[in-house]
Coordinates of C-alpha atoms and ligand atoms in Angstrom, one line a residue:
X1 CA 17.9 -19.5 -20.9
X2 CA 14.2 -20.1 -21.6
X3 CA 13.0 -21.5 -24.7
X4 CA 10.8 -18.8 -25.4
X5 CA 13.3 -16.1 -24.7
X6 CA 12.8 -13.1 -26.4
X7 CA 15.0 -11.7 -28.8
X8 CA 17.3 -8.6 -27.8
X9 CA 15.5 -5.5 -29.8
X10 CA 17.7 -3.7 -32.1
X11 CA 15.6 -0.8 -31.6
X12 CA 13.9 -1.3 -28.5
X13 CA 10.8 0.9 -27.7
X14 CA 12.9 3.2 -24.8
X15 CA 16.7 3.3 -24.6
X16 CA 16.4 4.1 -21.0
X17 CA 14.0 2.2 -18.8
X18 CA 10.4 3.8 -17.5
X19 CA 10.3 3.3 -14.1
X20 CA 7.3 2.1 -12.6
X21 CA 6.9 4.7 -10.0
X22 CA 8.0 7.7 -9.0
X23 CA 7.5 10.9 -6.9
X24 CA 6.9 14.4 -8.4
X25 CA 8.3 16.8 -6.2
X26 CA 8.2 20.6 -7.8
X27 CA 9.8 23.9 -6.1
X28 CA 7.0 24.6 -3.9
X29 CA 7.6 21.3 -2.4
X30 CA 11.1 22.2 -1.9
X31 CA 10.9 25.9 -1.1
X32 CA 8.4 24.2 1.8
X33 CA 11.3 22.0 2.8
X34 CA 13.9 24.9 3.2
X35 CA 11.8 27.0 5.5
X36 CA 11.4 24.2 7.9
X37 CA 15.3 23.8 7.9
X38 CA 15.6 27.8 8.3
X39 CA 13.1 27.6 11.7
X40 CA 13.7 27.1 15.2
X41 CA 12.4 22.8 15.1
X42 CA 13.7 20.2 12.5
X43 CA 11.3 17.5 14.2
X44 CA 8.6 17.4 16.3
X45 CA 7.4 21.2 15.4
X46 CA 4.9 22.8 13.9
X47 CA 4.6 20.9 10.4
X48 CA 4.4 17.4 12.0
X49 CA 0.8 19.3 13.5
X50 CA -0.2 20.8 10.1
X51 CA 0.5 17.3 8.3
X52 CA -1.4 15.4 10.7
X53 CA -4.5 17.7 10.8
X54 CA -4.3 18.2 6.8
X55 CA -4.3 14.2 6.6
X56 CA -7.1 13.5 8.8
X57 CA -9.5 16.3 7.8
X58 CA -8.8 15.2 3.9
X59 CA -10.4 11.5 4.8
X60 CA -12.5 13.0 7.6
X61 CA -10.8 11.4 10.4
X62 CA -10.3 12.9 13.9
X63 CA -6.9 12.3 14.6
X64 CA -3.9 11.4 12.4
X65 CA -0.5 10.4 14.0
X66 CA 2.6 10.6 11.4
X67 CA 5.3 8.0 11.7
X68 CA 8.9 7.8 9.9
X69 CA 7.9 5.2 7.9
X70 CA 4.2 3.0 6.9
X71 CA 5.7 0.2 8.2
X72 CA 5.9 1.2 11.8
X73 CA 2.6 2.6 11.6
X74 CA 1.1 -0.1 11.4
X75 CA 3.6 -1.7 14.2
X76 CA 1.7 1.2 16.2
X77 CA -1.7 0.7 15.0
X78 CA -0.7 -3.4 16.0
X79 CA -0.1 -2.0 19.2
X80 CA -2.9 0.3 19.8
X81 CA -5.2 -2.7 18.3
X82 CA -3.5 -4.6 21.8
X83 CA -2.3 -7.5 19.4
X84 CA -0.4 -9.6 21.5
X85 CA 1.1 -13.4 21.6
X86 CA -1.7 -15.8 20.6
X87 CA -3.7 -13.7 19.1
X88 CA -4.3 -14.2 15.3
X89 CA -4.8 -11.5 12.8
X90 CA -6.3 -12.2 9.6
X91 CA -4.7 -10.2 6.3
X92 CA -4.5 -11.5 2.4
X93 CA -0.8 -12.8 1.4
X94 CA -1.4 -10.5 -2.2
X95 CA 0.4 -7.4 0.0
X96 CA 3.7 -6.0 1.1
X97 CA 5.4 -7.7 3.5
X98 CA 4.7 -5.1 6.3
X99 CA 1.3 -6.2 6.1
X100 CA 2.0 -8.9 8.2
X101 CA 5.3 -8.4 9.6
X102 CA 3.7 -5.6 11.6
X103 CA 1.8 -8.5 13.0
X104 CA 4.5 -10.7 14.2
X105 CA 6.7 -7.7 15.8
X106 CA 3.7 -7.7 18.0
X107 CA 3.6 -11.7 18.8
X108 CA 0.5 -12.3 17.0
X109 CA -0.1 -15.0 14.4
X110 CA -1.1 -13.7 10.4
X111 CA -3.7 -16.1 9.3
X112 CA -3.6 -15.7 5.7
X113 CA -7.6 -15.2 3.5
X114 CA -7.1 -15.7 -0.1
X115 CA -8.1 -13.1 -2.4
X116 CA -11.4 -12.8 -4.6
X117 CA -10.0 -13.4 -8.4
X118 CA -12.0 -10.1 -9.8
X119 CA -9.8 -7.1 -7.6
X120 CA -7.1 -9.3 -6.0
X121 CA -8.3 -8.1 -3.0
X122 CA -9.5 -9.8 0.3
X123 CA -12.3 -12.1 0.2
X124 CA -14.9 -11.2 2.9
X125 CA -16.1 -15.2 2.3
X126 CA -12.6 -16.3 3.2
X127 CA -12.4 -13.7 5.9
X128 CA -15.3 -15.1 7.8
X129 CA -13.9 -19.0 7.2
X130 CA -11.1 -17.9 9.2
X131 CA -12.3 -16.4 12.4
X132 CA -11.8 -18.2 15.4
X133 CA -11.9 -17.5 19.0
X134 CA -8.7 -16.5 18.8
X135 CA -9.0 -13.5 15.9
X136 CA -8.3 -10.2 17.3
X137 CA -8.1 -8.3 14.5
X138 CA -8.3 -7.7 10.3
X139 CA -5.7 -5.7 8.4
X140 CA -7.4 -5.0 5.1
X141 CA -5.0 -4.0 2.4
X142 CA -6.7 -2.1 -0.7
X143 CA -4.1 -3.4 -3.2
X144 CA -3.4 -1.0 -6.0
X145 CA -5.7 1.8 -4.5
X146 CA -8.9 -0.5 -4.9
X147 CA -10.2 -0.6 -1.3
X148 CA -11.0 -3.8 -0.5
X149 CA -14.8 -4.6 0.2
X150 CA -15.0 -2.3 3.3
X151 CA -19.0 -2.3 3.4
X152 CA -18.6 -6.2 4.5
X153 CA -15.4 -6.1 5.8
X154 CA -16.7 -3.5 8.7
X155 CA -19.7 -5.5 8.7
X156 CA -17.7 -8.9 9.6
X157 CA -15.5 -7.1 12.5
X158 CA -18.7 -5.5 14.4
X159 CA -19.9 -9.1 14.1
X160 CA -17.6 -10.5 15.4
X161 CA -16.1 -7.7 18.1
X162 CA -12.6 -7.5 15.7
X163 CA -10.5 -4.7 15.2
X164 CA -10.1 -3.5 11.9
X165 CA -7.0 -2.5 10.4
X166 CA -7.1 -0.9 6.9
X167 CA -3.4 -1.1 5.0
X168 CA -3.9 1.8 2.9
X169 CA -0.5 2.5 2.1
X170 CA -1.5 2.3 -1.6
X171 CA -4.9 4.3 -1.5
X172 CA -5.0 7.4 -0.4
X173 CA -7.4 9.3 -2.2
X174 CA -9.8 6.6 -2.9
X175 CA -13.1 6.2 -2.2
X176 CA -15.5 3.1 -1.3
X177 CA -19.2 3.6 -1.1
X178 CA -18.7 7.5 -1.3
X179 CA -16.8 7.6 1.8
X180 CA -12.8 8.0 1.6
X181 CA -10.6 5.5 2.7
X182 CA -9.4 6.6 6.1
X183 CA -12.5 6.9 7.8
X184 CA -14.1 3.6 7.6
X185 CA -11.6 1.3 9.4
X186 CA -11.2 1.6 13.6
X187 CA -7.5 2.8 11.8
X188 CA -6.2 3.0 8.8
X189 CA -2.6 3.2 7.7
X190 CA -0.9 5.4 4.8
X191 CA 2.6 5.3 3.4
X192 CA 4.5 8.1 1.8
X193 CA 7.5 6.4 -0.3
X194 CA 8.4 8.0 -2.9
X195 CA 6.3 5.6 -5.4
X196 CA 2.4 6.4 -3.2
X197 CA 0.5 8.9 -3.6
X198 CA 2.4 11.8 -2.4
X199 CA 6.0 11.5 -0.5
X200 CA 7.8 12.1 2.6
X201 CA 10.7 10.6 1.3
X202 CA 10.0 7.8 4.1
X203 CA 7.0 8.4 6.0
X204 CA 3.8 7.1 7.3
X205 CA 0.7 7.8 9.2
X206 CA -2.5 6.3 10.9
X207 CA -6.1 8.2 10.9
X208 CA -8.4 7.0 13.2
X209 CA -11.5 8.8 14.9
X210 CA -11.2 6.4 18.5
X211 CA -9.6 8.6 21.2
X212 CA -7.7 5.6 23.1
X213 CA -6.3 4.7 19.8
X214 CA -4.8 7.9 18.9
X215 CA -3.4 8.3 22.9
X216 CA -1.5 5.0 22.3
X217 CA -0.4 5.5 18.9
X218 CA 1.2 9.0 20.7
X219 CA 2.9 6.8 23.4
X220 CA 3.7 4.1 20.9
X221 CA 6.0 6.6 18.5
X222 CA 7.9 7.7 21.3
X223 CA 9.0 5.0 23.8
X224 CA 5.8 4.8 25.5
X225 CA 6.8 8.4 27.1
X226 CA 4.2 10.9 28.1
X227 CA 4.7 14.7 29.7
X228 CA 0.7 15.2 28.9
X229 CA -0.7 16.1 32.3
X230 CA -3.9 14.2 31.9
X231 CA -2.1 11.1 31.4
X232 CA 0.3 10.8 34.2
X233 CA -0.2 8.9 37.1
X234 CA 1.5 10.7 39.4
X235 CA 3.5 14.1 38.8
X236 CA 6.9 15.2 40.2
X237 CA 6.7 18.4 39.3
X238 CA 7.4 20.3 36.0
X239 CA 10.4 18.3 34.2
X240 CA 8.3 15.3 34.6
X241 CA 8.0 12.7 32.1
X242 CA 6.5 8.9 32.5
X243 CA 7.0 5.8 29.9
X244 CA 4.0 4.1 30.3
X245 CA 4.6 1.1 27.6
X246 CA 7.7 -0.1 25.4
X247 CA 7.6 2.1 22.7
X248 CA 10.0 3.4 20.1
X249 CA 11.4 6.0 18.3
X250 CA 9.5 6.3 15.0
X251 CA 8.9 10.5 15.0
X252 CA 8.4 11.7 11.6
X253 CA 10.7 14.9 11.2
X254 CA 9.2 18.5 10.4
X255 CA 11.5 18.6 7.4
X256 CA 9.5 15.9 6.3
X257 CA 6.1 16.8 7.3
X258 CA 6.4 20.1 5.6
X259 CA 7.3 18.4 2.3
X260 CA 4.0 16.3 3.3
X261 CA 1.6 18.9 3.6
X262 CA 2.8 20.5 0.2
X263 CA 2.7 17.0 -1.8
X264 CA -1.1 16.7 -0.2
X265 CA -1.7 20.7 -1.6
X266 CA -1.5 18.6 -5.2
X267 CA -3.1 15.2 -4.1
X268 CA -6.2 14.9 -6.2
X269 CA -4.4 16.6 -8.8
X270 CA -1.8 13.7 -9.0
X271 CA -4.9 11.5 -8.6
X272 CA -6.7 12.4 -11.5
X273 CA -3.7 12.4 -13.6
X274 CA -3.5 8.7 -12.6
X275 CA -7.3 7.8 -13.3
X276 CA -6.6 9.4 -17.0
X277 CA -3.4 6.6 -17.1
X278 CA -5.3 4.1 -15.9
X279 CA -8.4 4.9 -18.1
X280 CA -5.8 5.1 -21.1
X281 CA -4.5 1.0 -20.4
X282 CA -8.0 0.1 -20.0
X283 CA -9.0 1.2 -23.0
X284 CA -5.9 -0.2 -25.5
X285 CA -5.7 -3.2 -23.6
X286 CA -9.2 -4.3 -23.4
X287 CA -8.4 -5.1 -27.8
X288 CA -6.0 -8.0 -26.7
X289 CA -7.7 -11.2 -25.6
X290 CA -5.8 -12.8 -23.3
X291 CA -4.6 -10.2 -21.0
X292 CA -7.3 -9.1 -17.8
X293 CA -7.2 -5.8 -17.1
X294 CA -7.7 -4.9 -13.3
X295 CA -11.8 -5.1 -12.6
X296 CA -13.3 -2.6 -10.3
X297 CA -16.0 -3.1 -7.9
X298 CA -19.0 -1.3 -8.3
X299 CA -18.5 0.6 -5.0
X300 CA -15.0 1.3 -5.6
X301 CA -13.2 4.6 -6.4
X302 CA -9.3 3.6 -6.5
X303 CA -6.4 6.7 -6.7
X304 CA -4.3 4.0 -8.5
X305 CA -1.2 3.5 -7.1
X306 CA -0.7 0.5 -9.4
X307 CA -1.9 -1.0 -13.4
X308 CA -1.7 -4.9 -12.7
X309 CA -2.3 -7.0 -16.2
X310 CA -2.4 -10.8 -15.9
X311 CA -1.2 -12.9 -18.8
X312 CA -3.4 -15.3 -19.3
X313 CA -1.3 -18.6 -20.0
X314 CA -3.0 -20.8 -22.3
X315 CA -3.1 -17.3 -24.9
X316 CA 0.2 -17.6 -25.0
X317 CA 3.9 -19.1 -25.9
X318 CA 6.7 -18.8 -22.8
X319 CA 5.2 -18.0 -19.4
X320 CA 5.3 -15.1 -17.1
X321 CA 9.1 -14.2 -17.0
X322 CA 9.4 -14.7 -20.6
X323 CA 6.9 -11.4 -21.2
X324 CA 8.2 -9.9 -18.5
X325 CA 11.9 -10.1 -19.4
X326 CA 10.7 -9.2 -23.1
X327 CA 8.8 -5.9 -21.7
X328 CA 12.5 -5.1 -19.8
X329 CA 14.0 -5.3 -22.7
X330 CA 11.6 -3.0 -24.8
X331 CA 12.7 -0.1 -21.8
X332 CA 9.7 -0.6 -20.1
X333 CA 10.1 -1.3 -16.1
X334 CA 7.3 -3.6 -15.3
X335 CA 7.4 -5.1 -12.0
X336 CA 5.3 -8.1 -9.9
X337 CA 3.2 -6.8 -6.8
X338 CA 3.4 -9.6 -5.0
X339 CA 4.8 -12.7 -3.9
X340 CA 2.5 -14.7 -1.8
X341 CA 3.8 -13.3 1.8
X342 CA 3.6 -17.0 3.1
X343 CA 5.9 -18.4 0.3
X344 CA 8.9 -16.1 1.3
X345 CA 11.4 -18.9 3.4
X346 CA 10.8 -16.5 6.5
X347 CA 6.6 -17.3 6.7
X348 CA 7.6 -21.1 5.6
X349 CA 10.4 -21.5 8.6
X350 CA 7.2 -20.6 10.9
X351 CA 5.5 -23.3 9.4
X352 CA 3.0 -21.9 6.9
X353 CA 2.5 -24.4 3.8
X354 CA 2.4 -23.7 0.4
X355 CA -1.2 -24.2 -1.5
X356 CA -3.2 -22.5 1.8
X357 CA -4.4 -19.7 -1.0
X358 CA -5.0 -21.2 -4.4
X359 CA -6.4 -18.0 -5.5
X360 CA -3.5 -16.3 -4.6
X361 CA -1.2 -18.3 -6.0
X362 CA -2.8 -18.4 -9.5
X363 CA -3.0 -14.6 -9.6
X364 CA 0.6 -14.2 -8.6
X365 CA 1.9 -16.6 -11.6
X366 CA 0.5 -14.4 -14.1
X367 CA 0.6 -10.7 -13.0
X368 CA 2.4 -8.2 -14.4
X369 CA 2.7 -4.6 -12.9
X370 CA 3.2 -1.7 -15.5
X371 CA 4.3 1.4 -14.7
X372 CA 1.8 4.2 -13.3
X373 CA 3.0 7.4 -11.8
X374 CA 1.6 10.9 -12.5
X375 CA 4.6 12.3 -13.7
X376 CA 4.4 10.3 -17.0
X377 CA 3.6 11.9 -20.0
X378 CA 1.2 10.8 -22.7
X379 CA 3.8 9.5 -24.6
X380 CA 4.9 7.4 -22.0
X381 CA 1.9 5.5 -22.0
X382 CA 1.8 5.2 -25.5
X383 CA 5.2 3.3 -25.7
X384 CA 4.4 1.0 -22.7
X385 CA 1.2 0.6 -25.1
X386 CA 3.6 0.1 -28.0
X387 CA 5.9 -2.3 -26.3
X388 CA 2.6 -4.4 -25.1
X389 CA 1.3 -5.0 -28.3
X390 CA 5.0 -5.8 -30.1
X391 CA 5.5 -8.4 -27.2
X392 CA 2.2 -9.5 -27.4
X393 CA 2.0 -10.7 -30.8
X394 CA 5.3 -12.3 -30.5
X395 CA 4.0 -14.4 -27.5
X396 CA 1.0 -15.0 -28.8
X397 CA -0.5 -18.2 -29.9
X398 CA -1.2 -18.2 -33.3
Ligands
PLP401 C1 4.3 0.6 0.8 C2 3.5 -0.3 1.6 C3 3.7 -0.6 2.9 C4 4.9 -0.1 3.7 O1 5.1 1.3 3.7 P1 6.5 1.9 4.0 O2 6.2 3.4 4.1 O3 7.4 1.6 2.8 O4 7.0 1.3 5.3 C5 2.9 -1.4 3.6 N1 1.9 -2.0 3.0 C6 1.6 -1.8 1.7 C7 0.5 -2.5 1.0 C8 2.5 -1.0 0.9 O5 2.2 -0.8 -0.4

C-alpha cells in the first residue's frame, strides 16, 4: 500500500467503470453482417473486395490487402519489405508490441529511436542516428492517431534507399500535410479491434500503391499459394495452384469485411465525434498546471484513437499509480499506452538494456490514457472531467 494511496470514495464519480474504448456497432452494421452469412461465400467473397477497394480509395491508395488481424499485417508488409535475418529495422519502443514483434517473426533486429518529448512520437533526429548499413527498413507508428513526422520520415528512407513501414493501426482518418495517412508510406498498416477507428471484430489491412508489394502481401495471406495465371511459372492445366514462398493463413472472412465496409460508411462521422472529445479535454485541462495535454504538430491532423495526459511529478504528492489507482476508483478506466517495448523480459532476454531511450522512459513514468471512444456521451466526458479535477486537488502540492 502506497503512502499516498487514495482514499476509497463514498460516492465515487461512476458506479460502473467508463471504459477507455469501445466499438459502436449500430443495426446497419449488423443487418450487413447477416446478409453475408445468408450468401453463397462466408470468406474470401465479395465483401473482402468491396472492403479492400473502400479502404484504399478512402486514403487514396491503389491496392489494400485485408488480413485477420493488424498484427499479421504488418508480419506481411515485413515480408513484402524482404526483412530477413540481419537486417535491422528501426521503430520507437512508445508502441504496441506488434510493432516490433512483426519484425522478429521475420528474423530482423528492432533497433529502438526514442521519441520526440512534444507528440510522443518518433524522432526523425534519432531515426537518422541509427541508420547503419545494415537498416532495411522504418516502421513509423502514429501513436494516438498523430502521424508521426511523415514529411521527414519519407524524406530520411529515399535518402537512404529504406523501406518505410507506417503502423497506423491507431490513425485511420488522419491527416499529415493534407495528405491521409495511408498514402504516404511504401505501406502502411491499419487495425480494426474493437477499440480503433472502426471494427472487424479482429481485423487488419495494408494500403500500399507498389504493385510487387501488394502481389506478395496476396501470396503472404495465403501460404505463399497462387492460381493467378500471370504469376505461375509453369501451368498444369486448370486445377493448378503453386506456393511460391512460406506463407500463412491470415484471410480476413467476408462476415467480417462486410461489417468493415459498413463501420467505414460512418468513419469521419466517428472521427469528428472524437475531435469534439478531444477538443473538450483540451480545453478543461489546459486550467490545471501540472498536467501536459497531448501537443500537436503543425502538420498534423490526428482521428484520435487515444487522450494521453502526463502527470507531471514534481506538481504533485504520490506518483503515477497513485492517480491512476485514484482515477479507478472514481469509475473512470484510465489506462497506460505503453511500456517501453524493450523493457518487457522478452526484448531484455535478447539483450536490449534498459536506459537506450531516455525520452521514452520519462514519458512512460508519467502518462496516463483516459478514455476516448465515440460512443461517449457528453456527460461522460464531463465526469472523467469531474473525477480529474477531484483527484487533482487531492494530489496536488499545496
Ligand atoms: C492495435 C495495434 C496493433 C495491432 O493490431 P491488432 O489488430 O490488434 O493485431 C499494432 N500496432 C499498434 C500501434 C496498435 O495500436
Amino acid at each position: 500500500m502506497s503512502d499516498h494511496a487514495y482514499p476509497t470514495p463514498s460516492e465515487p464519480i461512476r458506479s460502473t467503470m467508463l471504459p477507455y474504448g469501445q466499438q459502436w456497432l449500430d443495426e446497419q452494421d449488423i443487418e450487413a453482417v447477416v446478409e453475408v452469412l445468408k450468401s453463397d461465400f462466408i470468406t474470401q467473397g465479395p465483401a473482402i473486395e468491396a472492403f479492400e477497394a473502400k479502404v484504399a480509395l478512402y486514403v487514396g491508395a491503389k491496392y489494400a490487402v485485408a488480413f485477420t488481424n493488424g498484427t499479421a499485417a504488418l508480419h506481411g508488409a515485413c515480408f513484402a519489405a524482404g526483412i530477413g535475418e540481419g537486417d535491422e529495422v528501426i521503430t520507437t519502443p512508445i508502441t504496441f508490441l506488434a510493432s516490433s514483434n512483426c519484425v522478429l517473426y521475420q528474423g530482423g533486429t528492432p533497433v529502438f529511436a526514442d521519441i520526440d518529448m512534444d507528440t510522443y512520437n518518433i524522432s526523425p533526429v534519432e531515426i537518422e542516428a541509427k541508420i547503419t548499413e545494415r537498416t532495411k527498413a522504418i516502421i513509423a507508428v502514429d501513436l494516438t492517431g498523430q502521424p508521426a513526422e511523415m514529411d521527414r520520415i519519407s524524406m530520411l528512407a529515399r535518402d537512404h534507399s529504406l523501406v518505410l513501414i507506417e503502423d497506423g493501426a491507431q490513425s485511420l482518418g488522419s491527416e499529415f500535410a493534407g495528405r491521409k495517412v495511408g498514402a504516404w508510406a511504401d505501406m502502411t498498416m491499419f487495425s480494426f479491434h474493437p477499440v480503433k477507428q472502426v471494427t472487424t471484430g479482429e481485423g487488419g489491412i495494408i494500403t500500399t500503391s507498389n504493385e510487387e508489394y501488394y502481389h506478395k502481401l496476396l501470396l503472404f495471406r495465403s501460404h505463399g499459394m497462387t492460381r493467378d495465371s500471370k504469376q505461375l511459372l509453369k501451368n498444369d492445366g486448370p486445377w493448378y495452384y503453386e506456393m511460391q514462398a512460406l506463407g500463412y493463413n491470415y484471410r480476413m472472412t467476408d462476415l467480417q469485411a462486410a461489417l468493415g465496409v459498413s463501420q467505414m460508411n460512418k468513419l469521419d462521422q466517428f472521427v469528428a465525434r472524437r475531435r469534439d472529445i478531444a477538443a473538450i479535454y483540451d480545453q478543461k485541462l489546459s486550467e490545471l498546471p501540472g498536467i501536459v495535454i497531448p501537443k500537436q504538430h503543425n502538420e498534423a491532423s490526428s482521428s484520435w484513437h487515444l487522450y494521453v495526459t502526463r502527470w507531471l511529478p514534481e506538481y504533485f504528492n504520490g506518483d503515477r499509480r497513485d492517480w491512476f489507482e485514484a482515477l479507478r476508483s472514481e469509475g473512470i478506466g484510465v489506462h497506460v499506452h505503453y511500456i517501453p517495448i524493450y523493457q518487457q523480459p522478452y526484448y531484455q532476454h535478447l539483450g536490449y538494456d534498459t536506459g537506450i531511450c531516455p525520452n521514452a522512459e520519462r514519458y512512460y513514468a508519467s502518462a496516463i490514457t483516459l478514455p476516448l471512444f465515440p460512443k461517449m456521451s457528453d456527460q461522460d466526458v464531463l465526469d472523467v472531467i469531474a473525477a480529474i479535477n477531484k483527484v487533482y486537488s487531492y494530489y496536488l502540492k499545496k
